Every structure is written in C-alpha cells, then in structure tokens.
Amino acid sequence: MDIFNLGRNDKIILTFKARPDKMNNKIENLLSHPFWEFSIAMYSQQEAKQGCLALQERLSMNVNIILFICWLAQTGRGRLQRNDFIKITHLLNRWHNAITQTLRGLRRLISKAFIPQNIQACKQDILSQEIAAEQIEQLMLAKHFEQLSSAPRTTLQKATDAVVSMRTYAKSIGVTYNEQDQQAIQQILTHVFAKISMGDLKQICQPVS
C-alpha cells in the first residue's frame, strides 16, 4: 500500500485527537483493527512502553515494527524473516522519514523552546498528527501482511517467535543489542506473554552463541 498514492476508498484524514478514546470516527476502520487495539493495550503498560522507547532511542528501532513483531507472535502468526524486514523497510521508510520523524522532531523542538502558554495548543496539534502518522504506519504493516494466518502455538513457542523476529529485525538494520537492550526486550515481552514464567523468558532471550 503506497500511502502517497491512496485510492478513493483508502483516504485517511488526519483530523483526530491525541487521546485514543476521543479520536475522530473518520478513522474508525483503523482503530478497530486488532493490531491497533493490541498496541493501545501495550502502551497502557508503562514498562512495555518504556521498553519500546528505549529500543527506539538507543538502537533506532521503529516502535511500530516492534509492536508488530509482538502482535504477530502473540496471535500465532509466527516469526518474520530477513526478507520480510527488507520489505517492511521499503514499505515504511518513505512515510516514516518524511512524515513521522518530521512531526516528532517538530514536537521535540517545541517542547524544548520557551513559548507562551497560549501557543501550547500548537504542540498538542503536532502530537495529534504524529500519532496519526504512527497509526498509518500500523495500517500499512497490517494491510501488507494480512495474508498471514494464525496457527496453534504454545505460549513458549510464541514468545520464541517474538525473540527470533526481534533479533532478525536488529540484524536487518545493522544493530547489535547489549544487556540493557536485552532487558528492554524482556520488559516488553513480559506484558505480551503474561503467562510465561520469567525463567523461561530469560532463557529464550539469551544471546545466541
């Protein structure tokens, strides 16, 4: 799906509020997608959110891709291969770099600046549009991989799928995570797979020798 060449039926209007419970009903089709609902649930968990942001800041990993990996694994859709991440990079990079990153940079710039209180609405508007851009990335991912179907998997198998996909993603963008990054991944997966024991999670997250 090329977001720069959307058809009439794919039109998305960036005119909704920052809070998920008050978003414009014009994007109801996106909000109702299971991947988006999963992401909202994950981001309501402070530890999972911090883990995602830590990987974003330290390794430049895309939070939406991290969440997509977790959602695919949790729903039994398996793991992604290196070629999948090459496709994802091609799919998202133009939008992510031109739109999402630009909006994030503007928001951070305004956050650091001393501006009158009555101009704070500008920051909120940019935040709203940044969230819109993130949601469009999610829709692009979900639509591109919608052919993936669920299969019976144990919780341990699903968690392993997530860990392997995370490693493959890191390799595909040329980064290697350290112990601190490993802990961030465990922090995320603890909330994705609540029923798995911490011992099992630590074991599957161990670096491959």
PDB file of C-alpha atoms in Angstrom, residues 11 32 43 60 73 82 90 94 136-137 144 169 182 185 208:
ATOM      1  CA  LYS A  11      -8.364   8.011   2.041  1.00  0.00           C
ATOM      2  CA  SER A  32     -10.938  -1.239  15.118  1.00  0.00           C
ATOM      3  CA  TYR A  43       1.188   1.240  25.608  1.00  0.00           C
ATOM      4  CA  SER A  60      16.711   3.455  16.238  1.00  0.00           C
ATOM      5  CA  ALA A  73       3.827 -13.730  17.644  1.00  0.00           C
ATOM      6  CA  ARG A  82      15.063 -11.133   6.905  1.00  0.00           C
ATOM      7  CA  HIS A  90      10.869  -0.397   1.731  1.00  0.00           C
ATOM      8  CA  ARG A  94       9.418   7.000   2.844  1.00  0.00           C
ATOM      9  CA  ILE A 136      -0.957   4.973   9.331  1.00  0.00           C
ATOM     10  CA  GLU A 137       2.334   3.073   9.604  1.00  0.00           C
ATOM     11  CA  HIS A 144       0.754  -5.676   3.660  1.00  0.00           C
ATOM     12  CA  TYR A 169      14.986  -7.136  12.818  1.00  0.00           C
ATOM     13  CA  GLN A 182      18.052  -7.353  26.145  1.00  0.00           C
ATOM     14  CA  ILE A 185      13.009  -6.697  25.211  1.00  0.00           C
ATOM     15  CA  VAL A 208      22.723 -16.888  20.544  1.00  0.00           C
TER      16      VAL A 208
END
